[in-house]
mmCIF file of C-alpha atoms in Angstrom:
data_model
loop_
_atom_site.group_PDB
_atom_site.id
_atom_site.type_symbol
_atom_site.label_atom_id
_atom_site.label_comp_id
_atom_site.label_asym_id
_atom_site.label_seq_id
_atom_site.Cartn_x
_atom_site.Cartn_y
_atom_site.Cartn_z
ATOM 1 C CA UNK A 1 43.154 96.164 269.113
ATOM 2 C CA UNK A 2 43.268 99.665 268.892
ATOM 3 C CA UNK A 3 43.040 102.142 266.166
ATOM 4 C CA UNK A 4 46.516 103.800 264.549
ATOM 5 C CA UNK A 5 46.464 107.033 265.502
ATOM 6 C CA UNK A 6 48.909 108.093 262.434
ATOM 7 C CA UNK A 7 46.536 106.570 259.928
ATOM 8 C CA UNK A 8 47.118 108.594 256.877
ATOM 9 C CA UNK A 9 44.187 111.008 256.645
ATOM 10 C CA UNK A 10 41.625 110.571 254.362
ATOM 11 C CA UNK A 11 42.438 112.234 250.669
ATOM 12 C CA UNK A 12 40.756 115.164 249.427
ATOM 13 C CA UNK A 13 37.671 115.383 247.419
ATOM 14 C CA UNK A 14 38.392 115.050 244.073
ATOM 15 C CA UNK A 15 37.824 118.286 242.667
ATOM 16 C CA UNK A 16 34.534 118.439 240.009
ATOM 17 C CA UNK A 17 35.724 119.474 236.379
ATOM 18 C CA UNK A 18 34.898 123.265 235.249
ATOM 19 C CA UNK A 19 32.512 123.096 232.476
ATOM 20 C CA UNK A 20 32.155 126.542 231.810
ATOM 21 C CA UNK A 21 34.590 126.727 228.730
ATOM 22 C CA UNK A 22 32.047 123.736 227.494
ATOM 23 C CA UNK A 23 29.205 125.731 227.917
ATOM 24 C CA UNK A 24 30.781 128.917 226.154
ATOM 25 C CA UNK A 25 31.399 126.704 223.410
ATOM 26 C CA UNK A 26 28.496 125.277 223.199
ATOM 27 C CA UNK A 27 26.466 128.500 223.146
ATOM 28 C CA UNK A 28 29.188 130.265 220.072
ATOM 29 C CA UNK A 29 28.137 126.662 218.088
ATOM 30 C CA UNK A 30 24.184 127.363 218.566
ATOM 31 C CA UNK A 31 24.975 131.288 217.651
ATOM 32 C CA UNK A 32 26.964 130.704 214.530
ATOM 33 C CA UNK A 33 24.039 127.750 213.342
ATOM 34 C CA UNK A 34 21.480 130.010 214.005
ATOM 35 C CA UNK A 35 23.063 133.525 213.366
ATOM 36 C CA UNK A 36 26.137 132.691 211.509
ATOM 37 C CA UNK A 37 24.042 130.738 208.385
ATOM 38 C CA UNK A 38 21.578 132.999 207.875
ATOM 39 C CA UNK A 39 23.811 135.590 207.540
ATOM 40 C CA UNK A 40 25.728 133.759 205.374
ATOM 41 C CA UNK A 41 23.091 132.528 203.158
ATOM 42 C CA UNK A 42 21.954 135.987 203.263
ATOM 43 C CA UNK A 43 25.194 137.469 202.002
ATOM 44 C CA UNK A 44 25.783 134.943 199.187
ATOM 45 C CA UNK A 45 22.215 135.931 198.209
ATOM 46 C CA UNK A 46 23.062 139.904 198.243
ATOM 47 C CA UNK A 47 26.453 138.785 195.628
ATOM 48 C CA UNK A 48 23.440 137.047 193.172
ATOM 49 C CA UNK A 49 22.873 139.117 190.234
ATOM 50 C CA UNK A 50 19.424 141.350 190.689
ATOM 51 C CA UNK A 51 16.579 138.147 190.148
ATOM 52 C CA UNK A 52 12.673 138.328 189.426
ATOM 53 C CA UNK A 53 10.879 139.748 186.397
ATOM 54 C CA UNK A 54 13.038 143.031 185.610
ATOM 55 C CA UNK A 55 12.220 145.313 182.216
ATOM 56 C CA UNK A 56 14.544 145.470 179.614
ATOM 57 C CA UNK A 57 16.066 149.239 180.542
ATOM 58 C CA UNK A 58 17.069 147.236 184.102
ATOM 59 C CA UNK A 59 19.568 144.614 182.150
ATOM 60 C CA UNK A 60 22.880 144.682 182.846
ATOM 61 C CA UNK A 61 25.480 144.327 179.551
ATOM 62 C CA UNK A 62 26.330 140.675 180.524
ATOM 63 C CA UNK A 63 22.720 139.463 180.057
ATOM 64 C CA UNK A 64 22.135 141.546 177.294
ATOM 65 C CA UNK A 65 25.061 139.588 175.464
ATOM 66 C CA UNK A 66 23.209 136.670 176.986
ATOM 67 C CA UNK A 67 20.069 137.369 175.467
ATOM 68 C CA UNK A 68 21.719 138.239 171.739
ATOM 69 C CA UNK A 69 23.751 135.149 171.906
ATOM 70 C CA UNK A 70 20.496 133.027 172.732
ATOM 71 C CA UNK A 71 17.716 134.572 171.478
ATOM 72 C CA UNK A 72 19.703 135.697 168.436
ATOM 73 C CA UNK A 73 17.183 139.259 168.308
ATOM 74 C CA UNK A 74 16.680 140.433 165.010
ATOM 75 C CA UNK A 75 16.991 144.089 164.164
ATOM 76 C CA UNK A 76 14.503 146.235 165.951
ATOM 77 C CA UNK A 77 13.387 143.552 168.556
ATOM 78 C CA UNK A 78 13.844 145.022 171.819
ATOM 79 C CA UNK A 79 13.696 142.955 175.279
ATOM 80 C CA UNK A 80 10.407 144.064 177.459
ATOM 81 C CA UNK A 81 11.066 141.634 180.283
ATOM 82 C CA UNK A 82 13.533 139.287 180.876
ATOM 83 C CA UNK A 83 12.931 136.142 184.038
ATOM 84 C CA UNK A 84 16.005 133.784 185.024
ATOM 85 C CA UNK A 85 14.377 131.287 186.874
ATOM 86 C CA UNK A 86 16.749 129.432 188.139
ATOM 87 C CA UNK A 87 17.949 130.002 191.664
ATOM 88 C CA UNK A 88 21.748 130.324 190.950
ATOM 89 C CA UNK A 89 20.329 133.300 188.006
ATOM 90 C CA UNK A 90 22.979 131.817 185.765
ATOM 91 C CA UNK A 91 20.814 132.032 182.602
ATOM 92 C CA UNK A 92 20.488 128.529 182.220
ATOM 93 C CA UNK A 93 16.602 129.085 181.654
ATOM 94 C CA UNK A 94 15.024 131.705 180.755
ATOM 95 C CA UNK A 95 12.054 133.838 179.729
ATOM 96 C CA UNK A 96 11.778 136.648 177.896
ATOM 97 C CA UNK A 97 9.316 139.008 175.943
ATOM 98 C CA UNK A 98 10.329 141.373 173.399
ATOM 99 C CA UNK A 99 8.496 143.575 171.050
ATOM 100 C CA UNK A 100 8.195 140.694 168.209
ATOM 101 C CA UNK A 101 8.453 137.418 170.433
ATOM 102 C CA UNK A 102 7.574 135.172 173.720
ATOM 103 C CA UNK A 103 11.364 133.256 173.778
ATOM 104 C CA UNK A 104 12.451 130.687 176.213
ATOM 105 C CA UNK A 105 15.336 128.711 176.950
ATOM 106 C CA UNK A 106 16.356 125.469 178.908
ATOM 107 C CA UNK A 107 20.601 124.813 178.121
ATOM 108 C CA UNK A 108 21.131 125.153 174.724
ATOM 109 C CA UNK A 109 17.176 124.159 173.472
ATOM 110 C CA UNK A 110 15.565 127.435 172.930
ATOM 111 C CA UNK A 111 11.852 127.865 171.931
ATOM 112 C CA UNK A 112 9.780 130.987 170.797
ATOM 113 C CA UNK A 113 6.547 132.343 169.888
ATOM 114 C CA UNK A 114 5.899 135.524 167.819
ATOM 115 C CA UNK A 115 3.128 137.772 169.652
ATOM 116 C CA UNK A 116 1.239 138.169 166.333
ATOM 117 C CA UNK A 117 0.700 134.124 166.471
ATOM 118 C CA UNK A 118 -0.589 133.874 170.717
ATOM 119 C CA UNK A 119 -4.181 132.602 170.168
ATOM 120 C CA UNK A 120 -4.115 132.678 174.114
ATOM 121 C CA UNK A 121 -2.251 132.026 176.936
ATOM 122 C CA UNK A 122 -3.598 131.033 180.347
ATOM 123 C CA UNK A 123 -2.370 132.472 183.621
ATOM 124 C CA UNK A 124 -2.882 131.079 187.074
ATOM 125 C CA UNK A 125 -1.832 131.915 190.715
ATOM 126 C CA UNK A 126 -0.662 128.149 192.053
ATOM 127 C CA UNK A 127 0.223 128.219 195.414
ATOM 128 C CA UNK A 128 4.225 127.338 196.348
ATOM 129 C CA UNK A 129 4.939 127.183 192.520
ATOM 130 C CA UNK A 130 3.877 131.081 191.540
ATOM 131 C CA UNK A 131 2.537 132.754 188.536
ATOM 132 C CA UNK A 132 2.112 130.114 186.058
ATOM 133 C CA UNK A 133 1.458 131.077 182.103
ATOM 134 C CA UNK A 134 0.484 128.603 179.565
ATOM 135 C CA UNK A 135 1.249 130.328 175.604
ATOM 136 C CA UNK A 136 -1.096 128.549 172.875
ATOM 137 C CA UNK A 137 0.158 129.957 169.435
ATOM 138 C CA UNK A 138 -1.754 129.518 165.902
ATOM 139 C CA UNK A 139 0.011 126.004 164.949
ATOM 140 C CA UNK A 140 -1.621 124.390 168.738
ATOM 141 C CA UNK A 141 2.240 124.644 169.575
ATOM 142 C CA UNK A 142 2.167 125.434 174.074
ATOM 143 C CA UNK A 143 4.791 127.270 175.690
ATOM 144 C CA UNK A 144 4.688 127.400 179.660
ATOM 145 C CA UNK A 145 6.617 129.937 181.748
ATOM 146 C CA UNK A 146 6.535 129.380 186.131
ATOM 147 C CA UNK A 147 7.406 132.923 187.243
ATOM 148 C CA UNK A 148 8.448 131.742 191.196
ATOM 149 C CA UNK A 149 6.201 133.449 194.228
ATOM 150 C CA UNK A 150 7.563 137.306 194.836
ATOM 151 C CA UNK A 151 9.440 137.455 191.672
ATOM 152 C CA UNK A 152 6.951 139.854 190.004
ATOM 153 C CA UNK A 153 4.394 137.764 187.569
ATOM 154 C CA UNK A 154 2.495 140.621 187.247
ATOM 155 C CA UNK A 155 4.798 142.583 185.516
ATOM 156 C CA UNK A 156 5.161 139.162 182.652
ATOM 157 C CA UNK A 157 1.577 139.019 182.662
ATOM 158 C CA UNK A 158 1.449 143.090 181.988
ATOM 159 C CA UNK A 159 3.845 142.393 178.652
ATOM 160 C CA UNK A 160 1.910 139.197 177.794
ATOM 161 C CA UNK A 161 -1.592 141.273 177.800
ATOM 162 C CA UNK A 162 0.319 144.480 176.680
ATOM 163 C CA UNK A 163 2.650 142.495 173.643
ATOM 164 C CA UNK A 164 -0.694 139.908 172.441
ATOM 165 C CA UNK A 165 -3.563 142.596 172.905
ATOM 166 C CA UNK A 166 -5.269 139.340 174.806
ATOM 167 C CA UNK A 167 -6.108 139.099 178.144
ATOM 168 C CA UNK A 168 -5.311 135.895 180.290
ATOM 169 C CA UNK A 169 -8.011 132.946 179.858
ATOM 170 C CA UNK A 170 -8.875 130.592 177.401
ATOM 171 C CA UNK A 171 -11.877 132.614 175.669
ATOM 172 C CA UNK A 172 -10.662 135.673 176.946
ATOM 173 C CA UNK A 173 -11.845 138.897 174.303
ATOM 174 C CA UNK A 174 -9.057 141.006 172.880
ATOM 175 C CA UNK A 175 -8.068 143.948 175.037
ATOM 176 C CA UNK A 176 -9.190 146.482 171.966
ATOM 177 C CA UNK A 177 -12.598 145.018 171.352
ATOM 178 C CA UNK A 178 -15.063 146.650 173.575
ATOM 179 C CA UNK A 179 -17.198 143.630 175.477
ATOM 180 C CA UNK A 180 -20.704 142.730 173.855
ATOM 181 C CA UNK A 181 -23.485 144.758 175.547
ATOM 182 C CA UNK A 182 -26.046 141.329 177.087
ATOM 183 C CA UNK A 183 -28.510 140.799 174.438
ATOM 184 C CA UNK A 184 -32.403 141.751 175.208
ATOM 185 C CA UNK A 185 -34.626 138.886 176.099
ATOM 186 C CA UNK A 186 -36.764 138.026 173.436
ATOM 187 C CA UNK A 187 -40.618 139.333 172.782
ATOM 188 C CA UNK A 188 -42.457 137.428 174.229
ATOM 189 C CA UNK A 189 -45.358 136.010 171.756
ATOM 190 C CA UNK A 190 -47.447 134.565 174.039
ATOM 191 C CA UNK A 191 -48.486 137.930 176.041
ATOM 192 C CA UNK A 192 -51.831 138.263 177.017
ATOM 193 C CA UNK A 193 -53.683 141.339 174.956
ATOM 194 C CA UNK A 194 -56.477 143.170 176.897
ATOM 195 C CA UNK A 195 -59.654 142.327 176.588
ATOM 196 C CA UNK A 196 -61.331 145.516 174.021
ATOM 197 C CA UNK A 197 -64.682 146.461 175.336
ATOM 198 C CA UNK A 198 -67.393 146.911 172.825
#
């Protein structure tokens, strides 16, 4: 038998799908994940109010009425530092130092120390967590205050030495008393006398 010679001819390759507009996609997703959330993140962190340790002439009038309706400052108390530590900085918890006071506050539970009444207060460098102070007062009553890694601890530890007249550590010496020259070492008795010639 022989072949048809008007066999339909075979079809055309079936032509391979473009994948380009896949690709493009694909490569805007990656961008915007690793472009378009930092800069987001970034930009919801520039509309934050200013955070960290800031002294009391850098307040703004909203957490000034913050602090008076908290802290309830009497006449003549004056903030030295003020610390939000919460991320948001929506003064749910706070620290601050003022002229008369070491005052801190968690929601509506609000705690304070006056300076005169610091026996000492302890600060430490942990790593991850930041500047961490521990406030003793006269009664044993302990206050403790996490000031978060590049938010400034030094400054609170500046108004803590500055506000107490102590210096951080448990035995630590007032900052107006002059250190204790070392004693001398004792005579000793049993020193050997030279021998007198007669």
């Amino acid at each position: 038998m022989t072949p048809n010679p008007y066999a339909a001819p075979a079809g055309a390759p079936t032509p391979k799908p473009n994948r380009t507009p896949l690709i493009i996609a694909g490569v805007v997703a990656a961008l915007c994940c690793l472009c378009g959330v930092p800069a987001a993140f970034v930009g919801w962190a520039a509309a934050l109010p200013e955070s960290g340790v800031r002294a009391g002439n850098q307040l703004d009038s909203k957490t000034k009425k913050t602090i008076e309706k908290k802290a309830k400052l009497a006449d003549g108390e004056e903030v030295v530092v003020f610390y939000d530590t919460t991320i948001a900085v929506d003064a749910s918890e706070c620290a601050v130092i003022t002229n008369h006071r070491v005052i801190y506050w968690k929601g509506d539970e609000v705690t304070d120390v006056p300076l005169d009444d610091v026996v000492n207060f302890t600060h430490e460098e942990v790593p991850l967590t930041g500047d961490v102070f521990t406030i003793t007062d006269t009664r044993g009553k302990v206050m403790r205050v996490e000031v978060a890694p590049f938010n400034d601890g030094a400054l609170f530890k500046d108004a803590l030495e500055r506000g107490t007249g102590k210096k951080s550590g448990r035995d630590a010496a007032p900052l107006d008393e002059p250190e204790e020259p070392p004693a001398a070492p004792p005579a000793d008795s049993n020193r050997r006398h030279p021998k007198r010639h007669e």
